[in-house]
Short mmCIF file of C-alpha atoms in Angstrom, two decimals:
data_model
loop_
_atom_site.label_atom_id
_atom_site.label_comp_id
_atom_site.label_asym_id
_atom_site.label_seq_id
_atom_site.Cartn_x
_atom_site.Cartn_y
_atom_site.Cartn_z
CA UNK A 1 -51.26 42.58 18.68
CA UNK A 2 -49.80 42.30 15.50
CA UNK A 3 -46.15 42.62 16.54
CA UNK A 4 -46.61 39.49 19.04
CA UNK A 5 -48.14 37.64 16.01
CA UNK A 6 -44.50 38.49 14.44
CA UNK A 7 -42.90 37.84 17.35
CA UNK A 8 -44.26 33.91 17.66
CA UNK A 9 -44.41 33.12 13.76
CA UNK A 10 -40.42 34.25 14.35
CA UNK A 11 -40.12 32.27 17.46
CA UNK A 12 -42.04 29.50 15.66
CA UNK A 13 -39.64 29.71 12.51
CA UNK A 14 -36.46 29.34 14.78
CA UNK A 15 -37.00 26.50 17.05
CA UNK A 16 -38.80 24.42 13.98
CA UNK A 17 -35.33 25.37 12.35
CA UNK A 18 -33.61 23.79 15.10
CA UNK A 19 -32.24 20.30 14.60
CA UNK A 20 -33.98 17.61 16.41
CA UNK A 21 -31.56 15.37 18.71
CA UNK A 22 -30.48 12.27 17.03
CA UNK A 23 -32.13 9.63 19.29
CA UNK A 24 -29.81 6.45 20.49
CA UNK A 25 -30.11 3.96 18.26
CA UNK A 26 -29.68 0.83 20.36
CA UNK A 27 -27.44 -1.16 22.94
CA UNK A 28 -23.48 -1.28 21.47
CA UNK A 29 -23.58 -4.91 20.41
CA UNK A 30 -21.61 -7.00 22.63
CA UNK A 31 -20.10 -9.58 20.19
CA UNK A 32 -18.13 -11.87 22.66
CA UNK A 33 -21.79 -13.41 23.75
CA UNK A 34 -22.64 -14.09 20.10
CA UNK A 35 -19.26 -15.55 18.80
CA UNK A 36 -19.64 -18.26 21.95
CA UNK A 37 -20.41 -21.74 20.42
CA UNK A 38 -19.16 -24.13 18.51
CA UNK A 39 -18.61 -23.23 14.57
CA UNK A 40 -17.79 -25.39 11.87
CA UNK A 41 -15.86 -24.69 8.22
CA UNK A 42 -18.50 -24.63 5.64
CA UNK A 43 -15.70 -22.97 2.92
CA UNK A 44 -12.43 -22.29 2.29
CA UNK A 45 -11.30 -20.17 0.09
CA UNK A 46 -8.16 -18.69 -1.47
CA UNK A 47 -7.76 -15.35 -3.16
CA UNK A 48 -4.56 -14.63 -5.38
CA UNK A 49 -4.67 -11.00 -4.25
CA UNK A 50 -2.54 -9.73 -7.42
CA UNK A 51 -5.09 -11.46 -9.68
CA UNK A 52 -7.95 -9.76 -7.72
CA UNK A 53 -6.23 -6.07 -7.78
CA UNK A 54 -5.98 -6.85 -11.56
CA UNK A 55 -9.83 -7.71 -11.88
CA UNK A 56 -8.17 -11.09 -13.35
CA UNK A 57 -11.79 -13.74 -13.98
CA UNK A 58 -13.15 -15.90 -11.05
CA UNK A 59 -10.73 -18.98 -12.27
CA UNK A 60 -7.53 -16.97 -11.97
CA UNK A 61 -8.68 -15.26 -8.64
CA UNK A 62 -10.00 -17.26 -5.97
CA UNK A 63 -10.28 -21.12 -5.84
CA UNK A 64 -12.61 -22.85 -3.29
CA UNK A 65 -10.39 -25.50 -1.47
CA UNK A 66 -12.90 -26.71 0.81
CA UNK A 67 -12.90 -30.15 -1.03
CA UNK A 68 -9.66 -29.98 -2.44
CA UNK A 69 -7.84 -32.61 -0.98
CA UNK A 70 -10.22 -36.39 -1.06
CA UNK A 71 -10.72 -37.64 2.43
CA UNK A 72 -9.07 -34.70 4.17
CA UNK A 73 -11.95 -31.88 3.44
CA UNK A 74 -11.68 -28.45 5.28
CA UNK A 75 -15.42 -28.89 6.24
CA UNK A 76 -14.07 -31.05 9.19
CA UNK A 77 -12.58 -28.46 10.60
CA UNK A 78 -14.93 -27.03 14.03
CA UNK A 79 -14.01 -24.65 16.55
CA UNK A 80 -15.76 -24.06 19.81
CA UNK A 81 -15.70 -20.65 22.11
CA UNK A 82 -16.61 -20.85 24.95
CA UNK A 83 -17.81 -18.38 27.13
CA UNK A 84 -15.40 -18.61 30.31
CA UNK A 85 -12.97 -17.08 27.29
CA UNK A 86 -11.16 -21.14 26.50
CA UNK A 87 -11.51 -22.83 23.13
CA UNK A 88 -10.94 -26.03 21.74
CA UNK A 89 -10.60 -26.64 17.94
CA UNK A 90 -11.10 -30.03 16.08
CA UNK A 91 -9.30 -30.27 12.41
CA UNK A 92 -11.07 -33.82 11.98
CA UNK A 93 -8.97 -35.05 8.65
CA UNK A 94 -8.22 -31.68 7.43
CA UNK A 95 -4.74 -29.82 7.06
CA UNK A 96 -6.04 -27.13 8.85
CA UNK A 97 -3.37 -25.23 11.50
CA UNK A 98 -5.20 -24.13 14.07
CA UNK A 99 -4.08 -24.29 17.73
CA UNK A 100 -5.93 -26.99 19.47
CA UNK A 101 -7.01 -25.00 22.85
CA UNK A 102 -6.09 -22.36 24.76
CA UNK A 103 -8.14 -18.78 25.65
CA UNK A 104 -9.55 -16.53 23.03
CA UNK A 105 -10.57 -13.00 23.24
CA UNK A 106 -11.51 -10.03 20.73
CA UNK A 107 -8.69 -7.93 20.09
CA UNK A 108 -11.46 -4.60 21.11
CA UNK A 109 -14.59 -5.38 22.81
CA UNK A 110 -16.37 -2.78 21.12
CA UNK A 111 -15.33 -2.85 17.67
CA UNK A 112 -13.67 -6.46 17.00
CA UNK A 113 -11.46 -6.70 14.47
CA UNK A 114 -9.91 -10.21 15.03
CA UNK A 115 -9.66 -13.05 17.72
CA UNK A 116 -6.63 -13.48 19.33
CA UNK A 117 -5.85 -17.00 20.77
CA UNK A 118 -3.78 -17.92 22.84
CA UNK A 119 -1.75 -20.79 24.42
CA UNK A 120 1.42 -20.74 27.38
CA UNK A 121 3.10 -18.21 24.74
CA UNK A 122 2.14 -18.97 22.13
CA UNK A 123 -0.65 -16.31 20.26
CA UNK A 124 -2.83 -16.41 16.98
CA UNK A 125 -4.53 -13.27 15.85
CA UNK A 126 -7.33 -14.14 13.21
CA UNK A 127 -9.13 -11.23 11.24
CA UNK A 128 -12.72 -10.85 11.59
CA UNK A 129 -14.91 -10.51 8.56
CA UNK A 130 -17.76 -8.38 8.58
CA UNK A 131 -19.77 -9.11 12.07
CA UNK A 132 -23.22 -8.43 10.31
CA UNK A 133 -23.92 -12.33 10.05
CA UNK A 134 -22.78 -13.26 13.43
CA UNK A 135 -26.34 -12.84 14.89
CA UNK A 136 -27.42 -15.27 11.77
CA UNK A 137 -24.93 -18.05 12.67
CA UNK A 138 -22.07 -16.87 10.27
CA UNK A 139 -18.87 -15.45 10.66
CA UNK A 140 -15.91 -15.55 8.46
CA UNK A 141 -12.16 -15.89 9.47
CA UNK A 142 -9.37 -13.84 7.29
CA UNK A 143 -5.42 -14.84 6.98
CA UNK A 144 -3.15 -12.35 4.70
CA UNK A 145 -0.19 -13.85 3.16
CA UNK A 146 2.03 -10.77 2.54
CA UNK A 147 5.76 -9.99 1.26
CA UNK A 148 8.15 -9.00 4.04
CA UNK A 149 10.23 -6.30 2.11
CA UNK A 150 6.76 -4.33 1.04
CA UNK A 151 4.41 -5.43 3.21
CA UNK A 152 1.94 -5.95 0.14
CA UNK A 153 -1.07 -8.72 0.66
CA UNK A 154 0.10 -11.28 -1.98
CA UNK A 155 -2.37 -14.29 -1.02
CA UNK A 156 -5.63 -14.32 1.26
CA UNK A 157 -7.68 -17.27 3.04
CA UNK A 158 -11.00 -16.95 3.70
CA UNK A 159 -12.71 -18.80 6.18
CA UNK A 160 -16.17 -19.40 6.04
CA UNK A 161 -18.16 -20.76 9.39
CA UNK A 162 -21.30 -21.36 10.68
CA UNK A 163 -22.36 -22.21 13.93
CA UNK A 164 -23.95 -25.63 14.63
CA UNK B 1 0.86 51.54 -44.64
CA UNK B 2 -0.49 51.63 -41.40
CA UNK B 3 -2.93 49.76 -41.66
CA UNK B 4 -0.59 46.76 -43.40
CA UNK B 5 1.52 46.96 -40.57
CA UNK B 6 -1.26 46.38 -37.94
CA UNK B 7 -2.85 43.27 -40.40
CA UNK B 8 0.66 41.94 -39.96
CA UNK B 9 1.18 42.40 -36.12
CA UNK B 10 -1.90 40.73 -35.97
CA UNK B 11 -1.08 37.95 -38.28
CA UNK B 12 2.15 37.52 -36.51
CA UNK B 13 1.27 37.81 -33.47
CA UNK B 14 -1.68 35.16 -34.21
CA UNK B 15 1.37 32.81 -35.09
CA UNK B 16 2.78 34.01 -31.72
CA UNK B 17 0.20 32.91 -29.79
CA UNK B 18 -0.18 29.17 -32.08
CA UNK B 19 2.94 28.75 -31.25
CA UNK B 20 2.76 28.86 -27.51
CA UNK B 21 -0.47 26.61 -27.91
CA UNK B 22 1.68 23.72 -29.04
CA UNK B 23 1.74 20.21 -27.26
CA UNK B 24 4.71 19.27 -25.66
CA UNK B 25 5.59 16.17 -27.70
CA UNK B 26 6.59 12.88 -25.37
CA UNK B 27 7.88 9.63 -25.40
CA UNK B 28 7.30 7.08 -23.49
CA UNK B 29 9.80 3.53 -22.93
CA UNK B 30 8.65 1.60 -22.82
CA UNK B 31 6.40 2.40 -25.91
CA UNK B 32 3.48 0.09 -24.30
CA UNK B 33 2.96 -0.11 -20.64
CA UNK B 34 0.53 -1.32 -18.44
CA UNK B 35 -0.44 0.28 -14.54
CA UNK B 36 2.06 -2.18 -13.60
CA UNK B 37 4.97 -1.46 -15.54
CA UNK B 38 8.64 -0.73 -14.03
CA UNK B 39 11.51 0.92 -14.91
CA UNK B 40 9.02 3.74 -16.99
CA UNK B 41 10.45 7.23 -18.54
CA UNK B 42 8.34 9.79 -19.95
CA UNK B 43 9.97 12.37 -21.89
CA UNK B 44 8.63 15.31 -22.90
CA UNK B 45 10.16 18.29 -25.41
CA UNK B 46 8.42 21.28 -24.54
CA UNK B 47 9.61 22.99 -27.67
CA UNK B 48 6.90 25.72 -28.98
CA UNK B 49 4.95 24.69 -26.10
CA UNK B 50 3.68 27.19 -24.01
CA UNK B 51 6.23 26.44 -21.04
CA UNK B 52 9.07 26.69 -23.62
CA UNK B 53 12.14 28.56 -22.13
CA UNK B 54 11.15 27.73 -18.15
CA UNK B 55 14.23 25.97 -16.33
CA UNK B 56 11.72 24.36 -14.30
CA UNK B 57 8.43 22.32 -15.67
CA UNK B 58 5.69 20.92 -13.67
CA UNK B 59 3.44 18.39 -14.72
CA UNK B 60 -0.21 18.11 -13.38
CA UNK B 61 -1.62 14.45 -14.10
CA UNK B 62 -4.77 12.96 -13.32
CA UNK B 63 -6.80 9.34 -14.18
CA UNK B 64 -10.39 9.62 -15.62
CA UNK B 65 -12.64 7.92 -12.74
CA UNK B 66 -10.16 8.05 -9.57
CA UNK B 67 -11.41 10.64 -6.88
CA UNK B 68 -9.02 12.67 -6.57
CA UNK B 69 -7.93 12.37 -10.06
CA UNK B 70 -4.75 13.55 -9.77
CA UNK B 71 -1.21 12.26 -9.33
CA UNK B 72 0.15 11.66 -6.10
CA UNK B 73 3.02 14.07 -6.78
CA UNK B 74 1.35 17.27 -7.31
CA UNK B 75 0.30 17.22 -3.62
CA UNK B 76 2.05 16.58 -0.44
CA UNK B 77 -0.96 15.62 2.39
CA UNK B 78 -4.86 16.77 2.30
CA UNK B 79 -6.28 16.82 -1.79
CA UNK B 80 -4.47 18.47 -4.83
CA UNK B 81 -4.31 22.31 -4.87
CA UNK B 82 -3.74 23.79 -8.77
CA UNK B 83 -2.27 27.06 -6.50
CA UNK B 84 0.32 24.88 -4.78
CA UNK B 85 1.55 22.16 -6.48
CA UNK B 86 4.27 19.80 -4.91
CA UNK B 87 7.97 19.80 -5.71
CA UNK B 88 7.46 16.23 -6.40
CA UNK B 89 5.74 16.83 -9.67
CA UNK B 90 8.87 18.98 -11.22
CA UNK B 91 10.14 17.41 -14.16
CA UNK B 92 13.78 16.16 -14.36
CA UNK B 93 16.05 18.25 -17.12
CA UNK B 94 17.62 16.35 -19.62
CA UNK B 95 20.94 16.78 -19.60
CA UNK B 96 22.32 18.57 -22.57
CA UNK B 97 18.99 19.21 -23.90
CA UNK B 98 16.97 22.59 -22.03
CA UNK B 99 14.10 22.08 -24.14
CA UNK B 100 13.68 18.59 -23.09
CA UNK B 101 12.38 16.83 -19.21
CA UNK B 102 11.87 13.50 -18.04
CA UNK B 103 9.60 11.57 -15.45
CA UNK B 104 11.12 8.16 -14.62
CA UNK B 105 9.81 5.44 -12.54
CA UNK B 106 10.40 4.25 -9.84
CA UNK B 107 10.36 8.00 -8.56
CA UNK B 108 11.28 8.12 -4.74
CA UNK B 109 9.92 11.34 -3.30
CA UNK B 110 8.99 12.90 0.53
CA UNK B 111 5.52 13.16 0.86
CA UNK B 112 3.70 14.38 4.52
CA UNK B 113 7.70 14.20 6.12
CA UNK B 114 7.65 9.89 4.52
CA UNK B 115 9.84 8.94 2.26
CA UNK B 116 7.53 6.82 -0.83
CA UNK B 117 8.90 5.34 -3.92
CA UNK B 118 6.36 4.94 -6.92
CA UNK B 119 7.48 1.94 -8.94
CA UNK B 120 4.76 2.27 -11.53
CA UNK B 121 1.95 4.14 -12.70
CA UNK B 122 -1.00 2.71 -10.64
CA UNK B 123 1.32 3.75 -7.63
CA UNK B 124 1.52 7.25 -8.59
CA UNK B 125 -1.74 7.40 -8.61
CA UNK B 126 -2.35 5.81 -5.42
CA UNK B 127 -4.06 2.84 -6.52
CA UNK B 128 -1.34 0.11 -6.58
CA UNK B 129 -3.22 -1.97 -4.73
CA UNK B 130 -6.15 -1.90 -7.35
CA UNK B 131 -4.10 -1.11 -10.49
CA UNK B 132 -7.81 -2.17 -12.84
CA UNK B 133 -8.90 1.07 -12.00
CA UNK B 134 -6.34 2.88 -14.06
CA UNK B 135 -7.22 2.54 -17.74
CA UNK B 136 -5.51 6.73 -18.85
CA UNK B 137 -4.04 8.79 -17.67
CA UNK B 138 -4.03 12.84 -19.23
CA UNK B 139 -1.19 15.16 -18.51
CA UNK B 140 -0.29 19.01 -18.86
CA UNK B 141 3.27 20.90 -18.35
CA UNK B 142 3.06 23.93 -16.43
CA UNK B 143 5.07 26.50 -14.56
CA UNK B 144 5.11 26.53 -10.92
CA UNK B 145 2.31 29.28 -10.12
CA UNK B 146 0.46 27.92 -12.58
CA UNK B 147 0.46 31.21 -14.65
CA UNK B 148 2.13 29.13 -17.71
CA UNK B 149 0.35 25.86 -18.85
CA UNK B 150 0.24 23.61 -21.64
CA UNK B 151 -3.95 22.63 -22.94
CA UNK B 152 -5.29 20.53 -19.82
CA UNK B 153 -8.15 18.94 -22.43
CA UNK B 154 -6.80 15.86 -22.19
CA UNK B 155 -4.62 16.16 -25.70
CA UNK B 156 -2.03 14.85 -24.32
CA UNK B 157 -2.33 11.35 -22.17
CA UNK B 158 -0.65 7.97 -22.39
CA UNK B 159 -3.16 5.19 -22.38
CA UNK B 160 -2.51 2.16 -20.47
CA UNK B 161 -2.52 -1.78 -21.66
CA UNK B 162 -5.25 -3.62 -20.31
CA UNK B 163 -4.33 -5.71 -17.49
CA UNK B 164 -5.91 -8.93 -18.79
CA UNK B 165 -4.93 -12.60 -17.39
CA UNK B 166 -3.04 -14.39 -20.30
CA UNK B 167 -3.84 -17.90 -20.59
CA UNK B 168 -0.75 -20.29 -20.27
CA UNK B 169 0.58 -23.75 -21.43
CA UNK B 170 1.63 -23.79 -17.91
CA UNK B 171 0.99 -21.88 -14.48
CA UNK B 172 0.04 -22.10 -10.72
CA UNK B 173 -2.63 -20.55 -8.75
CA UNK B 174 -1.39 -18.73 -7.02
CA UNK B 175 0.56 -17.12 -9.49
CA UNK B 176 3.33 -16.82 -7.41
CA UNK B 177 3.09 -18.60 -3.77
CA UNK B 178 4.90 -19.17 -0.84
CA UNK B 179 5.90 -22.87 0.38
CA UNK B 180 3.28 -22.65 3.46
CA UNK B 181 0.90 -21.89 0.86
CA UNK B 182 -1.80 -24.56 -1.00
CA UNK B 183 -0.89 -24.43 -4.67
CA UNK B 184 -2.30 -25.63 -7.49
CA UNK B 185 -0.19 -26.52 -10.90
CA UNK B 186 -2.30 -26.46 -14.36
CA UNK B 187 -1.33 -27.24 -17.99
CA UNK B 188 -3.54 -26.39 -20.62
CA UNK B 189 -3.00 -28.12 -23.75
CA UNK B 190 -4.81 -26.11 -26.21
CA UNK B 191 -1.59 -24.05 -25.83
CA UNK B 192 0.93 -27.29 -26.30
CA UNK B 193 4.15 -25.38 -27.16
CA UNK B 194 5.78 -26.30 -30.48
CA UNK B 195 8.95 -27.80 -28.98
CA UNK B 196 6.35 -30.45 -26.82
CA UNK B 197 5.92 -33.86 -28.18
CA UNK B 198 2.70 -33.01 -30.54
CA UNK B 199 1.11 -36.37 -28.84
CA UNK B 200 -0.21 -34.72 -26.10
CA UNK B 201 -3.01 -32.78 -27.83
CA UNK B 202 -4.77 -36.37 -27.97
CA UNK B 203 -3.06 -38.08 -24.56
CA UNK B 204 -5.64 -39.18 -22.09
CA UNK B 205 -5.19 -40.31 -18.27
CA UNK B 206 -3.16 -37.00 -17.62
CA UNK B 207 -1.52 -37.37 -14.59
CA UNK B 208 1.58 -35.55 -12.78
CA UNK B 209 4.76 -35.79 -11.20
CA UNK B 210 5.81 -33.01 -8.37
CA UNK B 211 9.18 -32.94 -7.03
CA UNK B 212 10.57 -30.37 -4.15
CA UNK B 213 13.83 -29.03 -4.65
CA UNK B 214 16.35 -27.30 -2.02
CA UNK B 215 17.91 -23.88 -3.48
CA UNK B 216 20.73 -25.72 -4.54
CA UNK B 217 18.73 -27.91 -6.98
CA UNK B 218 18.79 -31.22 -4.73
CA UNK B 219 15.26 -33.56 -4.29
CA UNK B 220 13.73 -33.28 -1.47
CA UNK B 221 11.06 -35.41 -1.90
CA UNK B 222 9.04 -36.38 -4.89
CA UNK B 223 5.05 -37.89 -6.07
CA UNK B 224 4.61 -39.40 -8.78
CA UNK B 225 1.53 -39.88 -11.34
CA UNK B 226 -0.46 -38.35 -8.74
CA UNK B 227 -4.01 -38.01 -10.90
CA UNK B 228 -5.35 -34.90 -12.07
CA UNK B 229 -8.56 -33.09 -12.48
CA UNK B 230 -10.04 -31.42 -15.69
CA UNK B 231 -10.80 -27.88 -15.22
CA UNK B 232 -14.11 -26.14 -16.72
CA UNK B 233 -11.48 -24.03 -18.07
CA UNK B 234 -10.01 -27.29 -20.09
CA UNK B 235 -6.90 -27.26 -17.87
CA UNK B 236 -6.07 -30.14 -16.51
CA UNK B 237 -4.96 -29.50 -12.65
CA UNK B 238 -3.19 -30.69 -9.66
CA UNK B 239 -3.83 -29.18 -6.06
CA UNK B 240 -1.29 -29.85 -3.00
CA UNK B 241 0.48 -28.69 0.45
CA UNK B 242 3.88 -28.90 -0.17
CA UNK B 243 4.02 -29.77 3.64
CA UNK B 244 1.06 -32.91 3.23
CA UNK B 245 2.99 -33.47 0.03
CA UNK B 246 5.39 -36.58 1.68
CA UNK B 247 7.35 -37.40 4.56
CA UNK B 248 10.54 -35.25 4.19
CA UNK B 249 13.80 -37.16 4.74
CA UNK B 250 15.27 -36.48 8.09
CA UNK B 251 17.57 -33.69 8.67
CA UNK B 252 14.80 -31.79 5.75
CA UNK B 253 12.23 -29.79 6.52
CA UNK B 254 9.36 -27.69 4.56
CA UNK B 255 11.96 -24.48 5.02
CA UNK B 256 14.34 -26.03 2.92
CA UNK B 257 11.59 -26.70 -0.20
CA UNK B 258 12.73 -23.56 -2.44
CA UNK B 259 11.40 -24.51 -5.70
CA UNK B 260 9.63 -27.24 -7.59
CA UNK B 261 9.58 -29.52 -10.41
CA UNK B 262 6.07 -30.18 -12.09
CA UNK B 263 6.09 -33.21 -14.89
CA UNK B 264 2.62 -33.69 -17.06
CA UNK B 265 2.58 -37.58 -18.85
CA UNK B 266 -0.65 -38.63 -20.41
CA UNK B 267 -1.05 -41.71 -22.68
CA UNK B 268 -1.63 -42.41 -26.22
CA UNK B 269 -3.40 -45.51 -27.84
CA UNK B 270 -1.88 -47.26 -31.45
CA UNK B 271 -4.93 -48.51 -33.05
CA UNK B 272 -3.46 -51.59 -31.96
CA UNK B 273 -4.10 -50.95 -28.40
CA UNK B 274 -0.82 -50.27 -27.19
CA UNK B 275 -0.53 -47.34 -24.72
CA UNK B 276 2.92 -45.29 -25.23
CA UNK B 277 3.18 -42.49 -22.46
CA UNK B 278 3.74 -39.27 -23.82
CA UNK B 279 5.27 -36.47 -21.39
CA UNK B 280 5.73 -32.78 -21.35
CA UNK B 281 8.85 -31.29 -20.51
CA UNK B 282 10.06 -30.08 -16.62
CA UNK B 283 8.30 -26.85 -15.31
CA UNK B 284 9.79 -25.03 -12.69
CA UNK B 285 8.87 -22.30 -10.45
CA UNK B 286 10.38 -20.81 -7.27
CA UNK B 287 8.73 -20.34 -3.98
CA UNK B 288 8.20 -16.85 -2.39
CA UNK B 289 8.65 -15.67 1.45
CA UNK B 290 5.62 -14.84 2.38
CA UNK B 291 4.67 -13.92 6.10
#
């Protein structure tokens, strides 16, 4: 009797030892759904990326051009995805260049990294901020300006929309 | 008698052992250097040092607060090993001089089967990209197994210069930029240079003058006494596309702009009223490739 009372408290002990299976967490988000609408420039930034990697202060870093030129304000700027995969963009009286229409996709369905537009043969690949906001209404474009010889990120945009 | 002679193989070999404790004494050039600095030599005379008489001296480096500390050149792939330390970190001889070994940047070594060139110090520590990080870095010499070594308590180390933004009479944001690129031009001046005409510390209506130049020095196009705006940083600043800047004169286009002219004029007031424009001199800067 006392040897199967071993023999379970020793059974017991082992499987409570074991480690539990990690339950699913969710669906994979499916971004493409999300990103379809029409999104408009709320700010426009630009990083001096040497300044940054120096921890130079906000005013030698980044300035906020959204309002930077009178009359011809980045907030104009709109872009609309829709879900049969076209797009249309809108640059209003801003100097934004942006291709006017064409199709878009996300460069991986699963884990988007950028958009990729594209017209005839003509293509635009635009880096994806973080995704986290999307479901909020916010997503944030990213353009690198880097130095052919060394490939090192000299200037950065960021792109700052929300969807209307 | 005895006894005297085992006091003084004591004593002397006490000495012995002092001297084998010594630092390696090194110079750096330049004397003050930042993470950023170029063209860098370190060298170090190992005399009385503990790897004093080895042909071949290693250094082990590392940076307070970087994970892994160490130098990129004491290991090849995976994280440093103090057992197998990379060719890369043996010291250059000085010619002429066995007691003496260098470390010069840039430094082009293989590392993983790639070929990498470290240009500065932030780079040999693998954080050229975020060269803040770096404030020190501590050093020690050392044979090749390791059985020889110089103190590792951070005696020796070369401290950095703070990589601080200097405030200028003149400069762009970007700092340097490409001609695809929105810049903005801003003169401070609280830092009026001496050869300026002194009026400006007390002009008013600041306004500027932008010109785009080909390589070869000829206009482009110009705008003039375009208005500026006072910074919260009391600079007075001027924002603009060289492509939205003008209509470019046919047979020119934005990839001939190579550099630009910036021209400051504010005005002054007699106390009889009469305005007398007051102007600073021609700044130039040159426009990057960027892709």
């Amino acid at each position: 009797m006392k040897k199967i009372v071993y023999l379970l408290f020793i059974t017991l002990v082992v499987f409570s030892c074991m480690p539990d299976e990690i339950p699913p967490i969710g669906e994979k988000t499916n971004y493409k759904p999300m990103l379809a609408g029409t999104w408009q420039l709320s700010k426009f930034e630009q990083i001096d990326a040497e300044a940054e990697s120096k921890n130079f202060p906000e005013f030698a870093t980044r300035k906020d051009l959204t309002n930077v030129f009178p009359g011809h304000p980045y907030s104009d700027f709109t872009i609309t995805f829709k879900a049969d995969g076209t797009f249309t963009s809108a640059k209003g009286n801003s100097y934004m260049q942006f291709m006017a229409s064409g199709n878009w996709a996300l460069d991986d369905e699963q884990y988007p990294s950028a958009i990729v537009l594209t017209s005839g043969s003509t293509s635009q690949k635009i880096a994806l901020g973080s995704l986290a906001d999307v479901i909020v209404g916010k997503v944030q474009f990213k353009e690198e300006r880097k130095q052919p010889d060394t490939g090192k990120v000299k200037i950065k945009y960021v792109y700052s929309l929300t969807k209307k | 008698m005895k006894k005297l002679i085992i006091i003084l193989t004591i004593i002397a070999g006490g000495f012995g052992a002092k001297a084998q404790n010594a630092l390696p004494k090194f110079t750096v050039t330049p004397s003050e250097i930042d993470a950023l600095t170029e063209n860098v030599t370190i060298v170090f005379d190992v005399t009385g040092s503990a790897v004093d008489g080895l042909t071949d001296v290693y250094i082990w480096a590392w940076a307070p607060g970087l994970s892994p500390s160490e130098t990129l050149l004491v290991y090849d792939q995976g994280s440093p090993s103090w057992g197998s330390i990379s060719q890369n970190a043996k010291l250059d001889p000085v010619p002429g001089d066995p007691k003496k070994f260098k470390l010069s940047l840039p430094k082009t070594v293989t590392r993983n089967g790639v070929q990498v060139t470290f240009n500065n110090v932030a780079e040999l520590f693998g954080v050229g990209d975020t060269p803040g990080k770096i404030k020190e870095f501590g050093f020690l010499l050392r044979s090749q197994d390791g059985s020889k070594q110089t103190p590792g308590d951070g005696a020796t180390k070369v401290t950095l210069l703070p990589l601080e933004f200097t405030p200028a009479y003149f400069r762009t944001f970007p700092a340097k930029v490409s001609n695809k690129d929105v810049v903005t031009v801003l003169l401070n001046l609280n830092l009026l240079e001496s050869g300026e005409n002194q009026k400006l510390k007390i002009a008013g209506d600041i306004t500027v003058s932008v010109t785009l130049l080909k390589a070869n020095g000829t206009e482009i196009l110009s705008v003039e006494n375009a208005a500026t705006l006072f910074t919260s940083q009391k600079e007075y600043s001027y924002t603009f596309l060289p492509a939205m800047l003008g209509a470019f004169p046919a047979g020119t286009s934005l990839n001939d702009v190579a550099k630009c002219h910036v021209k400051f004029s504010g005005k002054v007031y007699s106390q009889a009223g009469a305005a007398e424009t007051v102007q600073t001199k021609v700044f130039e800067f040159e426009f990057q490739q960027y892709n």
